[in-house]
Amino acid sequence: MTDNAYRYQSGFPKIGIRPTIDGRRKGVRESLEDQTMNMAKAVAELLSSALRYPNGEPVECVISDTCIGGVAEAAASADKFAKAGVGVSLTVTPCWCYGTETMDMDPTLPKAVWGFNGTERPGAVYLAAVLSGYAQKGLPAFGIYGEQVQDSGDTTVPEDVQEKLIGFARAGLAVAIMRGKSYLSMGSVSMGIAGSIVNDGLFQEYLGMRTEYVDMSEFVRRIEEEIYDPAEFEKALAWVKENCKEGPDNNPERLQKSRADKDKDWETVVKMTQIARDLMIGNPRLAELGFGEEAMGHNAIVSGFQGQRAWTDHFPNGDFLETILNSSFDWNGIRAPYIVATENDSLNGIPMLMGYLLTNTAQIFADVRTYWGADSVERVTGHKLTGAAAGGLLHLINSGSATMDGTGEQSRDGKPAMKPFWDISAEEAQKCLDATSWRPASAEYFRGGGYSSDFLTKGGMPMTMSRLNYVKGIGPTLQIAEGYSVDLPPEVHDALDKRTDPTWPTTWFAPIVTGKGAFRTVYDVMDNWGANHGSISYGHIGADLITLASMLRIPVSMHNVAEERVFRPRAWGLFGTDGIEGADFRACANFGPLYK
């Protein structure tokens, strides 16, 4: 069984499409049946062609057996959806319908209503009425209404409606996919980092997820008792020797390991990678080897590895396992990335998971380490920043664990990119490997040795940095910064990079500034960032993150997304339309966590 087949054998949630209709018989309903059902079919075709599951297959849609004109048909549709595994609810109609009789009442399903903008039997009237009912019942729903009036016989889906349908469905599927999965904490709190204090209530009430825990001694047990696939280990080690080039050792000679010890470290980090993956999702091969319990895994869609310092003071660090698992390829070929947070920072693991489910691409984990203003760069290097970097840069760099996709060696339309695994060619995967060196870990930080990935991200990629923070008295809040990766002249990069640990991967990031608030300048972005880590996704996905956060009732405290791109449930406008950031906080507090 392939990696992707085993990981996703439980299947994925479907999108349920509910065609609602005016229930009056003897002429009214009959005249609308075809148009209403055809709306549902058009939406199903749109979403299945535009969206894919994490395994690369097209998203599946389920349409109610009949148009819904009243309570009985609404109940029949709900029953069908429950049996079919529907995780997202989308209602469509061209006409007036009976609001509270036809609405979807499942409190945990993300829901939206598309009301056709036509004048014959305007769906906008039903849209307004049913959204009012949803707000009154405490079931926030998204309203979708096209800007242009359509003729009654028009079967097309306008472009502005398409954007909202796809944006809603993409975020709704993310909510549904994570529901019932686990965050696996491998170890405990790393170096007093608050984000690695895994909050059970946060995962349970806001994400609908379990939290699972294993002590890092489980890695020792599985290594010593050989609870891993030995055939895969031999295959992996040979692949590593061929594809993972070892970089120079920056440690003082007295602290450098012998060649034999370095080779032993390579063996250990490969086994650690196998074990971390098996802990997350299980491995049927282990059952064949007599380890039935271990073969089950923890149903983890995201995990974190503590590493420092309980592990890394004695054993090789986790940089290799985190980088390999977070990448879209390994010794078994090109496959979907796993999501693993460095230092068990679960509050950074969550936006990594969000970004992954919204894009199906690997995510970069990084320290938000240094703000380099234009004056400072010019003072240190003599170089004057220009273009996207003119206002300054953020140096995103962490202890050698990110994703090799982050090199930017994949391409789209001739430009650097990070892509879903099904779009990545073998040549592109090899380029990512060739652009990455593996440096013997700094003995100053990692007494147990190991290897840190080292690469430089190509400039010119649109990127979104995000972070979840947890505030006592408020709960979780999300921060979002869209921007671009930036190229610096090699000598400038070297001068700046060598002021910190040069054995770690670097992304030079220029957030887009707006001249106001937390985005007045690049310095203000750094000064307002809530913690030491950030998750970086390819593309400008801030609007999708905002939509997803609203579904989960997580307010967004800081973002640079244009107001016209913000898409939240219609009820958010009832908490204020001037100053929508504050309205977001009030709405989330009022409705509370999705699963509470």
mmCIF file of N, CA, C and O in Angstrom, residues 38-46 114 116 144 150 154-166:
data_model
loop_
_atom_site.group_PDB
_atom_site.id
_atom_site.type_symbol
_atom_site.label_atom_id
_atom_site.label_comp_id
_atom_site.label_asym_id
_atom_site.label_seq_id
_atom_site.Cartn_x
_atom_site.Cartn_y
_atom_site.Cartn_z
ATOM 1 N N ASN A 38 -30.582 22.403 -11.318
ATOM 2 C CA ASN A 38 -29.448 22.688 -12.204
ATOM 3 C C ASN A 38 -28.435 23.627 -11.541
ATOM 4 O O ASN A 38 -27.231 23.546 -11.832
ATOM 5 N N MET A 39 -28.917 24.516 -10.675
ATOM 6 C CA MET A 39 -27.988 25.345 -9.894
ATOM 7 C C MET A 39 -27.095 24.460 -9.038
ATOM 8 O O MET A 39 -25.870 24.655 -8.970
ATOM 9 N N ALA A 40 -27.702 23.491 -8.380
ATOM 10 C CA ALA A 40 -26.934 22.584 -7.525
ATOM 11 C C ALA A 40 -25.915 21.797 -8.336
ATOM 12 O O ALA A 40 -24.749 21.639 -7.931
ATOM 13 N N LYS A 41 -26.337 21.310 -9.499
ATOM 14 C CA LYS A 41 -25.423 20.541 -10.345
ATOM 15 C C LYS A 41 -24.273 21.403 -10.858
ATOM 16 O O LYS A 41 -23.123 20.944 -10.943
ATOM 17 N N ALA A 42 -24.553 22.643 -11.188
ATOM 18 C CA ALA A 42 -23.506 23.548 -11.671
ATOM 19 C C ALA A 42 -22.478 23.824 -10.580
ATOM 20 O O ALA A 42 -21.268 23.872 -10.838
ATOM 21 N N VAL A 43 -22.962 24.001 -9.350
ATOM 22 C CA VAL A 43 -22.047 24.246 -8.228
ATOM 23 C C VAL A 43 -21.209 23.006 -7.956
ATOM 24 O O VAL A 43 -19.996 23.099 -7.701
ATOM 25 N N ALA A 44 -21.829 21.832 -7.987
ATOM 26 C CA ALA A 44 -21.082 20.594 -7.759
ATOM 27 C C ALA A 44 -19.978 20.427 -8.793
ATOM 28 O O ALA A 44 -18.834 20.061 -8.465
ATOM 29 N N GLU A 45 -20.284 20.709 -10.039
ATOM 30 C CA GLU A 45 -19.281 20.600 -11.101
ATOM 31 C C GLU A 45 -18.155 21.605 -10.892
ATOM 32 O O GLU A 45 -16.974 21.287 -11.063
ATOM 33 N N LEU A 46 -18.503 22.830 -10.511
ATOM 34 C CA LEU A 46 -17.500 23.859 -10.261
ATOM 35 C C LEU A 46 -16.545 23.434 -9.154
ATOM 36 O O LEU A 46 -15.318 23.495 -9.317
ATOM 37 N N TRP A 114 -26.170 30.423 -1.355
ATOM 38 C CA TRP A 114 -26.090 31.225 -2.567
ATOM 39 C C TRP A 114 -27.518 31.534 -3.017
ATOM 40 O O TRP A 114 -28.271 30.647 -3.401
ATOM 41 N N PHE A 116 -29.591 33.316 -5.811
ATOM 42 C CA PHE A 116 -29.483 33.772 -7.197
ATOM 43 C C PHE A 116 -29.973 35.213 -7.335
ATOM 44 O O PHE A 116 -31.051 35.568 -6.848
ATOM 45 N N ILE A 144 -23.872 34.398 -0.070
ATOM 46 C CA ILE A 144 -23.256 34.560 -1.389
ATOM 47 C C ILE A 144 -24.304 35.127 -2.333
ATOM 48 O O ILE A 144 -25.371 34.522 -2.531
ATOM 49 N N GLN A 150 -28.994 38.337 -13.068
ATOM 50 C CA GLN A 150 -28.996 37.323 -14.105
ATOM 51 C C GLN A 150 -30.420 37.056 -14.594
ATOM 52 O O GLN A 150 -31.390 37.247 -13.855
ATOM 53 N N ASP A 154 -30.451 31.728 -17.090
ATOM 54 C CA ASP A 154 -28.987 31.736 -17.091
ATOM 55 C C ASP A 154 -28.475 30.648 -16.158
ATOM 56 O O ASP A 154 -28.724 30.678 -14.959
ATOM 57 N N THR A 155 -27.756 29.681 -16.701
ATOM 58 C CA THR A 155 -27.251 28.570 -15.882
ATOM 59 C C THR A 155 -25.789 28.748 -15.490
ATOM 60 O O THR A 155 -25.205 27.875 -14.854
ATOM 61 N N THR A 156 -25.178 29.864 -15.856
ATOM 62 C CA THR A 156 -23.776 30.086 -15.515
ATOM 63 C C THR A 156 -23.640 30.531 -14.065
ATOM 64 O O THR A 156 -24.581 31.033 -13.446
ATOM 65 N N VAL A 157 -22.426 30.325 -13.533
ATOM 66 C CA VAL A 157 -22.104 30.806 -12.194
ATOM 67 C C VAL A 157 -21.172 32.001 -12.365
ATOM 68 O O VAL A 157 -20.037 31.846 -12.828
ATOM 69 N N PRO A 158 -21.625 33.211 -12.036
ATOM 70 C CA PRO A 158 -20.793 34.410 -12.242
ATOM 71 C C PRO A 158 -19.446 34.299 -11.535
ATOM 72 O O PRO A 158 -19.325 33.609 -10.510
ATOM 73 N N GLU A 159 -18.467 35.005 -12.067
ATOM 74 C CA GLU A 159 -17.106 34.902 -11.542
ATOM 75 C C GLU A 159 -17.022 35.301 -10.073
ATOM 76 O O GLU A 159 -16.336 34.640 -9.283
ATOM 77 N N ASP A 160 -17.714 36.379 -9.675
ATOM 78 C CA ASP A 160 -17.638 36.795 -8.282
ATOM 79 C C ASP A 160 -18.291 35.754 -7.363
ATOM 80 O O ASP A 160 -17.836 35.521 -6.238
ATOM 81 N N VAL A 161 -19.340 35.099 -7.862
ATOM 82 C CA VAL A 161 -19.973 34.029 -7.091
ATOM 83 C C VAL A 161 -19.048 32.817 -7.014
ATOM 84 O O VAL A 161 -18.918 32.185 -5.961
ATOM 85 N N GLN A 162 -18.396 32.494 -8.110
ATOM 86 C CA GLN A 162 -17.446 31.379 -8.112
ATOM 87 C C GLN A 162 -16.375 31.572 -7.051
ATOM 88 O O GLN A 162 -16.040 30.638 -6.303
ATOM 89 N N GLU A 163 -15.819 32.774 -6.978
ATOM 90 C CA GLU A 163 -14.760 33.039 -6.003
ATOM 91 C C GLU A 163 -15.232 32.786 -4.584
ATOM 92 O O GLU A 163 -14.516 32.180 -3.770
ATOM 93 N N LYS A 164 -16.447 33.214 -4.278
ATOM 94 C CA LYS A 164 -16.953 33.017 -2.919
ATOM 95 C C LYS A 164 -17.321 31.566 -2.657
ATOM 96 O O LYS A 164 -17.080 31.044 -1.559
ATOM 97 N N LEU A 165 -17.893 30.902 -3.645
ATOM 98 C CA LEU A 165 -18.216 29.483 -3.476
ATOM 99 C C LEU A 165 -16.959 28.668 -3.216
ATOM 100 O O LEU A 165 -16.918 27.835 -2.306
ATOM 101 N N ILE A 166 -15.932 28.918 -4.014
ATOM 102 C CA ILE A 166 -14.685 28.163 -3.869
ATOM 103 C C ILE A 166 -13.992 28.511 -2.561
ATOM 104 O O ILE A 166 -13.496 27.626 -1.844
#
